[in-house]
Amino acid sequence: MTSPPSHLDLLEAESIHILRETVAELANPVMLYSIGKDSQVLLHLARKAFHPAPLPFPLLHVDTGWKFREMYSFRDQFVAQHRLRLLIHRNEAALASGINPFDHTSQKYTHAVKTQPLLEALKLHGFDAAFGGARRDEEKSRAKERVFSFRDSQGQWDPRRQRPELWSLFNGRVDAGESMRVFPLSNWTELDVWHYVLRERIPVVPLYFAAPRPVIERSGTLLMVDDERMRLRPGEQPSLRRVRFRTLGCYPLSGAIDSSATTVEAVIAEMQEARQSERQGRLIDHDEEGSMELKKREGYF
Amino acid sequence: MSGYEKELLRLAVVGSVDDGKSTLIGRLLFECGGLFEDQVASVKKATAKRAAEHLGRGLQELVGTADPEALDFSLFTDGLRAEREQGITIDVAYRYFSSGKRKIIVADTPGHLQYTRNMATGASTADAAVILVDARLGVLPQTRRHAYLSALLGIPYLAVAVNKMDLVGFDPEVFARIGSELGDFCRSLGFEQVRLFPVSASGGDNVTRASARTPWHQDGTLLGWLESLPHQRRLDQAPLRFPVQYVLRPHLDYRGFAGQVVSGRVSVGDELLALPSGRRTRVTAIDTFEGQLAQASSPQSVALRLSDEIDVGRGDLLVHPDQAPLSLRRLEARLVWFGERPLNTGHRYLIKHSTQTVSARFEQVLGRLELEDLSEVPADSLALNDIGRVRLSTARPLLCDRYRDNRHTGAFIVIDPASNDTVAAGMILEAVQEVGGQEGSLVTAEQRAQRLGHQAAVVLLPTGTAPSVVQRLEQGLIERGLLAAIARDPETASALAGAGLIALVAPGSPAMLRGFQDVLRGSASLELRPPNDPERWVGELSAALELRS
Ligand SMILES: Nc1nc2c(ncn2[C@@H]2O[C@H](COP(=O)(O)OP(=O)(O)O)[C@@H](O)[C@H]2O)c(=O)[nH]1
């Protein structure tokens, strides 16, 4: 039986090629693990790429301290079951100083609990490559991102230093202190990811499936009250609604959608009907896009 | 099964500024459901806003209908215009959409003259290209350039979208004129298929739906064409190429050679040749996460286990013994130069080819492509966005194929070790060629090779190779039908090769070897490993030199 390879087969082969190239060319890679569906798919591909050997790199979870409780329990159970090496890094100083997603702008918050600790951790362990699960279809600005995205010794991205990528020949050369972000899922779409989760039976956090959850509605977004730290505004009263999440992050910043999809098939069916982009539910992005608009406008007028 | 297993098609869309590329891609995404409601809503808003701005400035003619539901399709992917204004690097963007049975990856490449690099990037992986032509402007030098580059990068299928047909009243004459002007030119470039479509990207004519406004056009829609293209399966019929990427060694009893079958197929039990060592071995297992396979084909990523404990590592190539690749240390290649600094023939560069990276020098620039008229002009160097032909030599042989035979093993990138930047893309044309030609003769090297069935070469054997061994090699080649002769000095070797023969030379000492190398500089000498096994040696050399029919 030699049916032609499907696009999922080809995407898989390409991703495995990228994972292996990175490990072969860079000295000390790490995989960023965010517990979301993209991370799960990436991890699954990595296990395939190096089978029957164990993963030749550890996982790194940059923990903001504000993820959903179900994400933490899923992470711990999954990592134990597959005997994965997981590093957890938090910006304890920032968290101790009271940085939180309520009082601080998303930019400041993101910088303090995500960007900064990530750079710290990469430096601390001397990682010269970090795999990420980002896809080019996520938003316009990612459409040009390279598979091997070069970062200078400050961890900064400089558009002029990005290398052209032809065929499947990736240039992974870095000098001391410099590093690569590597995105093996670049050519996958959200729908591809879900179909692959289905085909390969990849476990994902139950938050992706509809269940009655305590939520409030705030300026058109459904937010889940995951623990007592959620700050309610006057008049806000959590109520149980059947919701699920399309993307997962910090719970006070992740919007839920009304849904009755309790299986991967049902999620896919809903996705194909209700056509909102997945970033819609991410408060952080709205904020960033808004401020981007603002900057542009300041430049124009 | 999910019923979502589609075929993958990689498409490059090329057009000059304002030809309507953004509009066309936006239209394809929109009509194939590649866009989300919130994206559509925001473009609707932006369209209305732009219309209001134009009205405010008294530019009624730019607005068209003041329809609040109107969509400016170019705004879905547009970003380049703004970037250009802000002076940010123009770059290739990738978009995704699906039609009935295909997932299509679009490389959205700005096609302005100075962006050759972007076009080469987008075209390098594409199965098909769409080139936009503005119906009002007709065929421009730019259009020919795009077609030429598409062919150069090995794209087999080309569509020309003659856009803005609404602005020429859907006149079949205009379309026919462009077709006849471009058709012959494109066919001369060697595409497997060339099609023309009269479209209006903004009106949606012949993009995904056949237009009632072009009853004279019988060739269907652009999307229909994309769906009809043969599925890319050509490389799994090609000779096996398995570059070893990484060695899996979880414990002492397991050694798996991980890699992608970049072309051809491999089965358990196959005899393989490991290059460059030349050792033979057998496939004992093909491992994947799901279990063992009996056979793997391009482009699967797998791990092979081999019967012998042979020394194979990253950068080595596994092939079937009767389908050896070229093994070249001196070769001619086409380069697309990306570096800010021009090519420097005195400089050492790195070449990444398959899974190996080797040190290389460019000996000579043989010519530069004049983009205005696509002629080749003499040049000493290549600058940013130049395309040229060069002769280069590498520290270790490249186990490769000609680019036109295999897009994977025929391609390489050039890295400047000083900056680590990727400064060029290369496509292998052939072994360095001037051997086999004679000064003052009207007969070309090619004609000689055709007559004899193999290419000419000077073959330098390792110093100290015994005369009896050299004789056996000569005899072996003759028996295989290759015309070989032994030469004792460089001049004789050159003369024999000039006449189309394979000249075998075995310098008696390292000093003599250097003497040969000096004299033979500039001709195609091959340096080979010791002929420990003369029979195999003869087989491999023949495979490298015999003309493939
Ligand atoms: N009349 C007409 N205008 C078009 C058509 N396609 C694109 N345009 C317009 O041509 C201009 C340039 O289009 P755009 O897609 O931005 O071009 P790009 O620079 O190639 O991406 C825009 O004003 C479009 O609305 C078409 O088929 N007919």
PDB file of C-alpha atoms in Angstrom, chain A residues 2-25 44 47-54 56 135-146 148 150 157-175 178 180 185-196 198-200 246 268 271-281 286 293 296-297 300-301, chain B residues 1-8 10 33-39 43 49 53 75-80 82-83 85-86 88-98 103 105 117 120-125 153 231 233 236 245-246 248-250 254 258-260 265 287-291 295 298-303 314 338 350 352-355 357 403 407-408 411-427:
ATOM      1  CA  THR A   2       1.689   3.189  -1.108  1.00  0.00           C
ATOM      2  CA  SER A   3      -0.815   5.979  -0.924  1.00  0.00           C
ATOM      3  CA  PRO A   4       0.899   9.346  -1.399  1.00  0.00           C
ATOM      4  CA  PRO A   5       1.933  10.982   1.858  1.00  0.00           C
ATOM      5  CA  SER A   6      -0.703  13.370   3.180  1.00  0.00           C
ATOM      6  CA  HIS A   7       0.071  16.932   4.145  1.00  0.00           C
ATOM      7  CA  LEU A   8       0.182  15.886   7.808  1.00  0.00           C
ATOM      8  CA  ASP A   9       2.802  13.254   6.934  1.00  0.00           C
ATOM      9  CA  LEU A  10       4.835  15.880   5.109  1.00  0.00           C
ATOM     10  CA  LEU A  11       4.538  18.420   7.892  1.00  0.00           C
ATOM     11  CA  GLU A  12       5.587  15.751  10.348  1.00  0.00           C
ATOM     12  CA  ALA A  13       8.623  14.745   8.269  1.00  0.00           C
ATOM     13  CA  GLU A  14       9.641  18.387   7.917  1.00  0.00           C
ATOM     14  CA  SER A  15       9.318  19.046  11.652  1.00  0.00           C
ATOM     15  CA  ILE A  16      11.349  15.965  12.519  1.00  0.00           C
ATOM     16  CA  HIS A  17      14.024  17.072  10.071  1.00  0.00           C
ATOM     17  CA  ILE A  18      14.164  20.485  11.764  1.00  0.00           C
ATOM     18  CA  LEU A  19      14.370  18.965  15.246  1.00  0.00           C
ATOM     19  CA  ARG A  20      17.218  16.684  14.228  1.00  0.00           C
ATOM     20  CA  GLU A  21      19.118  19.424  12.399  1.00  0.00           C
ATOM     21  CA  THR A  22      18.990  21.599  15.477  1.00  0.00           C
ATOM     22  CA  VAL A  23      20.274  18.894  17.771  1.00  0.00           C
ATOM     23  CA  ALA A  24      23.016  18.013  15.305  1.00  0.00           C
ATOM     24  CA  GLU A  25      24.174  21.583  14.741  1.00  0.00           C
ATOM     25  CA  HIS A  44       5.288  14.383  20.440  1.00  0.00           C
ATOM     26  CA  ARG A  47       9.870  11.975  20.818  1.00  0.00           C
ATOM     27  CA  LYS A  48       9.380  10.622  17.298  1.00  0.00           C
ATOM     28  CA  ALA A  49      12.514  12.331  16.005  1.00  0.00           C
ATOM     29  CA  PHE A  50      14.819  10.686  18.536  1.00  0.00           C
ATOM     30  CA  HIS A  51      13.051   7.401  19.133  1.00  0.00           C
ATOM     31  CA  PRO A  52      14.172   4.977  20.516  1.00  0.00           C
ATOM     32  CA  ALA A  53      16.620   7.283  22.307  1.00  0.00           C
ATOM     33  CA  PRO A  54      15.316   9.580  25.026  1.00  0.00           C
ATOM     34  CA  PRO A  56      18.454  14.700  23.863  1.00  0.00           C
ATOM     35  CA  ARG A 135       3.236  28.888  13.968  1.00  0.00           C
ATOM     36  CA  ARG A 136       3.257  31.343  11.120  1.00  0.00           C
ATOM     37  CA  ASP A 137      -0.515  31.317  10.785  1.00  0.00           C
ATOM     38  CA  GLU A 138      -1.016  32.708  14.290  1.00  0.00           C
ATOM     39  CA  GLU A 139      -0.913  36.333  13.241  1.00  0.00           C
ATOM     40  CA  LYS A 140       0.216  38.593  10.411  1.00  0.00           C
ATOM     41  CA  SER A 141       3.497  39.589  12.010  1.00  0.00           C
ATOM     42  CA  ARG A 142       4.597  35.964  12.338  1.00  0.00           C
ATOM     43  CA  ALA A 143       4.101  35.218   8.641  1.00  0.00           C
ATOM     44  CA  LYS A 144       7.719  36.115   7.949  1.00  0.00           C
ATOM     45  CA  GLU A 145       9.326  34.468  10.934  1.00  0.00           C
ATOM     46  CA  ARG A 146      12.165  32.126  10.066  1.00  0.00           C
ATOM     47  CA  PHE A 148      15.732  29.290  12.655  1.00  0.00           C
ATOM     48  CA  PHE A 150      18.636  34.271  15.187  1.00  0.00           C
ATOM     49  CA  TRP A 157      15.788  39.800  17.469  1.00  0.00           C
ATOM     50  CA  ASP A 158      17.215  42.002  14.739  1.00  0.00           C
ATOM     51  CA  PRO A 159      15.339  41.852  11.447  1.00  0.00           C
ATOM     52  CA  ARG A 160      18.470  42.635   9.479  1.00  0.00           C
ATOM     53  CA  ARG A 161      20.348  39.674  10.868  1.00  0.00           C
ATOM     54  CA  GLN A 162      17.746  37.048  10.004  1.00  0.00           C
ATOM     55  CA  ARG A 163      19.116  34.559   7.519  1.00  0.00           C
ATOM     56  CA  PRO A 164      17.447  33.605   4.272  1.00  0.00           C
ATOM     57  CA  GLU A 165      16.143  30.043   4.387  1.00  0.00           C
ATOM     58  CA  LEU A 166      16.199  28.055   1.167  1.00  0.00           C
ATOM     59  CA  TRP A 167      15.257  24.451   0.545  1.00  0.00           C
ATOM     60  CA  SER A 168      15.573  22.644   3.844  1.00  0.00           C
ATOM     61  CA  LEU A 169      19.083  23.927   4.495  1.00  0.00           C
ATOM     62  CA  PHE A 170      19.167  25.726   7.821  1.00  0.00           C
ATOM     63  CA  ASN A 171      22.125  27.742   8.984  1.00  0.00           C
ATOM     64  CA  GLY A 172      22.431  27.100  12.707  1.00  0.00           C
ATOM     65  CA  ARG A 173      25.825  28.677  13.282  1.00  0.00           C
ATOM     66  CA  VAL A 174      26.081  30.899  16.339  1.00  0.00           C
ATOM     67  CA  ASP A 175      28.965  32.463  18.207  1.00  0.00           C
ATOM     68  CA  GLU A 178      24.244  34.043  20.606  1.00  0.00           C
ATOM     69  CA  MET A 180      18.599  30.386  17.906  1.00  0.00           C
ATOM     70  CA  LEU A 185       5.728  23.971  13.609  1.00  0.00           C
ATOM     71  CA  SER A 186       6.177  27.036  11.386  1.00  0.00           C
ATOM     72  CA  ASN A 187       4.143  25.597   8.525  1.00  0.00           C
ATOM     73  CA  TRP A 188       1.346  24.106  10.611  1.00  0.00           C
ATOM     74  CA  THR A 189      -2.028  25.766  11.008  1.00  0.00           C
ATOM     75  CA  GLU A 190      -4.312  25.558  14.010  1.00  0.00           C
ATOM     76  CA  LEU A 191      -6.466  23.067  12.126  1.00  0.00           C
ATOM     77  CA  ASP A 192      -3.429  20.922  11.272  1.00  0.00           C
ATOM     78  CA  VAL A 193      -2.497  20.842  14.945  1.00  0.00           C
ATOM     79  CA  TRP A 194      -5.943  19.638  15.978  1.00  0.00           C
ATOM     80  CA  HIS A 195      -6.140  17.033  13.250  1.00  0.00           C
ATOM     81  CA  TYR A 196      -2.740  15.780  14.288  1.00  0.00           C
ATOM     82  CA  LEU A 198      -6.693  13.550  16.803  1.00  0.00           C
ATOM     83  CA  ARG A 199      -4.711  11.286  14.519  1.00  0.00           C
ATOM     84  CA  GLU A 200      -1.907  10.683  16.982  1.00  0.00           C
ATOM     85  CA  ARG A 246      -8.676  27.814  22.284  1.00  0.00           C
ATOM     86  CA  ILE A 268     -12.586  20.576  15.091  1.00  0.00           C
ATOM     87  CA  MET A 271     -13.669  25.441  14.654  1.00  0.00           C
ATOM     88  CA  GLN A 272     -14.709  24.912  11.095  1.00  0.00           C
ATOM     89  CA  GLU A 273     -18.017  26.597  11.742  1.00  0.00           C
ATOM     90  CA  ALA A 274     -17.346  29.453  14.114  1.00  0.00           C
ATOM     91  CA  ARG A 275     -14.579  31.217  12.380  1.00  0.00           C
ATOM     92  CA  GLN A 276     -12.857  33.415  14.901  1.00  0.00           C
ATOM     93  CA  SER A 277      -9.092  33.473  14.937  1.00  0.00           C
ATOM     94  CA  GLU A 278      -7.596  31.757  17.898  1.00  0.00           C
ATOM     95  CA  ARG A 279      -5.805  34.862  19.101  1.00  0.00           C
ATOM     96  CA  GLN A 280      -9.141  36.531  19.627  1.00  0.00           C
ATOM     97  CA  GLY A 281      -9.210  35.056  23.118  1.00  0.00           C
ATOM     98  CA  HIS A 286      -5.276  42.642  21.733  1.00  0.00           C
ATOM     99  CA  GLU A 293      -1.764  50.728  16.028  1.00  0.00           C
ATOM    100  CA  LYS A 296       1.704  53.798  13.904  1.00  0.00           C
ATOM    101  CA  ARG A 297      -0.805  56.550  14.396  1.00  0.00           C
ATOM    102  CA  TYR A 300       1.443  59.308  10.989  1.00  0.00           C
ATOM    103  CA  PHE A 301      -0.134  62.279  12.666  1.00  0.00           C
TER     104      PHE A 301
ATOM    105  CA  MET B   1      -9.178   8.655  10.218  1.00  0.00           C
ATOM    106  CA  SER B   2     -10.052  12.285  10.248  1.00  0.00           C
ATOM    107  CA  GLY B   3     -10.747  12.702   6.536  1.00  0.00           C
ATOM    108  CA  TYR B   4      -8.414  15.642   6.674  1.00  0.00           C
ATOM    109  CA  GLU B   5      -5.421  14.046   5.039  1.00  0.00           C
ATOM    110  CA  LYS B   6      -4.769  16.386   2.134  1.00  0.00           C
ATOM    111  CA  GLU B   7      -2.053  16.738  -0.449  1.00  0.00           C
ATOM    112  CA  LEU B   8       0.466  19.461   0.125  1.00  0.00           C
ATOM    113  CA  ARG B  10       3.872  24.696  -2.181  1.00  0.00           C
ATOM    114  CA  GLY B  33     -12.023  29.914   4.088  1.00  0.00           C
ATOM    115  CA  GLY B  34      -8.472  30.649   5.161  1.00  0.00           C
ATOM    116  CA  LEU B  35      -9.568  33.714   7.077  1.00  0.00           C
ATOM    117  CA  PHE B  36     -11.409  34.157  10.322  1.00  0.00           C
ATOM    118  CA  GLU B  37     -14.429  36.330  10.971  1.00  0.00           C
ATOM    119  CA  ASP B  38     -12.587  38.737  13.206  1.00  0.00           C
ATOM    120  CA  GLN B  39      -9.963  39.217  10.499  1.00  0.00           C
ATOM    121  CA  VAL B  43     -10.487  44.419   7.082  1.00  0.00           C
ATOM    122  CA  LYS B  49     -11.886  53.862   6.783  1.00  0.00           C
ATOM    123  CA  GLU B  53     -10.107  59.082   3.874  1.00  0.00           C
ATOM    124  CA  LEU B  75      -5.480  44.388   3.331  1.00  0.00           C
ATOM    125  CA  PHE B  76      -5.539  40.769   4.502  1.00  0.00           C
ATOM    126  CA  THR B  77      -1.922  40.222   3.749  1.00  0.00           C
ATOM    127  CA  ASP B  78      -0.703  43.701   3.140  1.00  0.00           C
ATOM    128  CA  GLY B  79       2.046  44.726   5.388  1.00  0.00           C
ATOM    129  CA  LEU B  80       4.745  45.126   2.856  1.00  0.00           C
ATOM    130  CA  ALA B  82       3.837  49.902   5.324  1.00  0.00           C
ATOM    131  CA  GLU B  83       7.167  48.220   5.866  1.00  0.00           C
ATOM    132  CA  GLU B  85       7.593  53.108   3.942  1.00  0.00           C
ATOM    133  CA  GLN B  86       9.261  52.427   7.252  1.00  0.00           C
ATOM    134  CA  ILE B  88      12.105  47.622   7.137  1.00  0.00           C
ATOM    135  CA  THR B  89      13.540  44.644   5.290  1.00  0.00           C
ATOM    136  CA  ILE B  90      11.215  43.305   2.658  1.00  0.00           C
ATOM    137  CA  ASP B  91      10.822  39.624   3.153  1.00  0.00           C
ATOM    138  CA  VAL B  92       9.033  36.475   2.159  1.00  0.00           C
ATOM    139  CA  ALA B  93       5.799  35.867   4.048  1.00  0.00           C
ATOM    140  CA  TYR B  94       4.068  32.506   4.213  1.00  0.00           C
ATOM    141  CA  ARG B  95       0.274  32.029   4.066  1.00  0.00           C
ATOM    142  CA  TYR B  96      -1.847  28.942   4.339  1.00  0.00           C
ATOM    143  CA  PHE B  97      -5.137  27.822   2.929  1.00  0.00           C
ATOM    144  CA  SER B  98      -6.894  24.621   1.982  1.00  0.00           C
ATOM    145  CA  LYS B 103      -3.324  22.246   1.620  1.00  0.00           C
ATOM    146  CA  ILE B 105       1.465  26.919   1.410  1.00  0.00           C
ATOM    147  CA  ARG B 117      16.921  36.987  -2.828  1.00  0.00           C
ATOM    148  CA  ALA B 120      14.844  32.678  -4.722  1.00  0.00           C
ATOM    149  CA  THR B 121      13.890  31.873  -1.143  1.00  0.00           C
ATOM    150  CA  GLY B 122      10.204  31.487  -1.924  1.00  0.00           C
ATOM    151  CA  ALA B 123      10.869  29.582  -5.121  1.00  0.00           C
ATOM    152  CA  SER B 124      13.386  27.146  -3.635  1.00  0.00           C
ATOM    153  CA  THR B 125      10.716  24.863  -2.210  1.00  0.00           C
ATOM    154  CA  LEU B 153      15.061  27.360  -9.160  1.00  0.00           C
ATOM    155  CA  HIS B 231       0.948  15.524  -6.956  1.00  0.00           C
ATOM    156  CA  ARG B 233       5.824  12.332  -6.262  1.00  0.00           C
ATOM    157  CA  ASP B 236      10.363   9.003  -4.699  1.00  0.00           C
ATOM    158  CA  GLN B 245      21.593  13.524   9.948  1.00  0.00           C
ATOM    159  CA  TYR B 246      22.188  12.217  13.413  1.00  0.00           C
ATOM    160  CA  LEU B 248      20.884   7.542  17.633  1.00  0.00           C
ATOM    161  CA  ARG B 249      22.756   5.599  20.267  1.00  0.00           C
ATOM    162  CA  PRO B 250      20.497   5.057  23.293  1.00  0.00           C
ATOM    163  CA  TYR B 254      21.452   0.039  19.262  1.00  0.00           C
ATOM    164  CA  ALA B 258      18.509   9.123  11.603  1.00  0.00           C
ATOM    165  CA  GLY B 259      17.697  11.087   8.498  1.00  0.00           C
ATOM    166  CA  GLN B 260      15.189  12.013   5.858  1.00  0.00           C
ATOM    167  CA  ARG B 265      13.044   4.650  -1.470  1.00  0.00           C
ATOM    168  CA  ASP B 287      12.691   2.263  12.657  1.00  0.00           C
ATOM    169  CA  THR B 288      10.035   4.806  13.429  1.00  0.00           C
ATOM    170  CA  PHE B 289       8.202   5.755  16.596  1.00  0.00           C
ATOM    171  CA  GLU B 290       5.231   3.716  15.371  1.00  0.00           C
ATOM    172  CA  GLY B 291       7.316   0.621  14.798  1.00  0.00           C
ATOM    173  CA  GLN B 295      10.109   0.324   3.187  1.00  0.00           C
ATOM    174  CA  SER B 298      10.837  10.277   0.147  1.00  0.00           C
ATOM    175  CA  PRO B 299      10.278  12.472   2.134  1.00  0.00           C
ATOM    176  CA  GLN B 300       9.887  10.324   5.254  1.00  0.00           C
ATOM    177  CA  SER B 301      12.081  10.941   8.289  1.00  0.00           C
ATOM    178  CA  VAL B 302      13.195   7.573   9.700  1.00  0.00           C
ATOM    179  CA  ALA B 303      16.133   5.801  11.348  1.00  0.00           C
ATOM    180  CA  ARG B 314      26.487  12.947  10.106  1.00  0.00           C
ATOM    181  CA  PHE B 338      22.619  37.571  -0.754  1.00  0.00           C
ATOM    182  CA  LEU B 350      31.575  27.426   4.212  1.00  0.00           C
ATOM    183  CA  LYS B 352      26.291  23.619   3.750  1.00  0.00           C
ATOM    184  CA  HIS B 353      25.174  20.834   1.479  1.00  0.00           C
ATOM    185  CA  SER B 354      22.735  18.143   2.686  1.00  0.00           C
ATOM    186  CA  THR B 355      23.919  17.434   6.197  1.00  0.00           C
ATOM    187  CA  THR B 357      29.330  21.659   6.011  1.00  0.00           C
ATOM    188  CA  TYR B 403      20.350  20.515  -9.312  1.00  0.00           C
ATOM    189  CA  ARG B 407      16.686  19.657  -5.859  1.00  0.00           C
ATOM    190  CA  HIS B 408      17.884  18.359  -2.492  1.00  0.00           C
ATOM    191  CA  ALA B 411      21.503  22.584  -3.690  1.00  0.00           C
ATOM    192  CA  PHE B 412      23.697  24.261  -1.109  1.00  0.00           C
ATOM    193  CA  ILE B 413      23.946  27.464   0.866  1.00  0.00           C
ATOM    194  CA  VAL B 414      27.063  29.540   1.331  1.00  0.00           C
ATOM    195  CA  ILE B 415      27.944  30.808   4.795  1.00  0.00           C
ATOM    196  CA  ASP B 416      30.494  33.472   5.586  1.00  0.00           C
ATOM    197  CA  PRO B 417      32.384  32.080   8.592  1.00  0.00           C
ATOM    198  CA  ALA B 418      33.332  35.591   9.699  1.00  0.00           C
ATOM    199  CA  SER B 419      29.734  36.710  10.219  1.00  0.00           C
ATOM    200  CA  ASN B 420      27.912  33.354  10.170  1.00  0.00           C
ATOM    201  CA  ASP B 421      25.501  34.920   7.692  1.00  0.00           C
ATOM    202  CA  THR B 422      24.017  32.966   4.817  1.00  0.00           C
ATOM    203  CA  VAL B 423      25.493  34.877   1.875  1.00  0.00           C
ATOM    204  CA  ALA B 424      24.401  32.843  -1.128  1.00  0.00           C
ATOM    205  CA  ALA B 425      22.316  29.994  -2.443  1.00  0.00           C
ATOM    206  CA  GLY B 426      23.931  27.599  -4.865  1.00  0.00           C
ATOM    207  CA  MET B 427      22.720  25.141  -7.471  1.00  0.00           C
TER     208      MET B 427
END
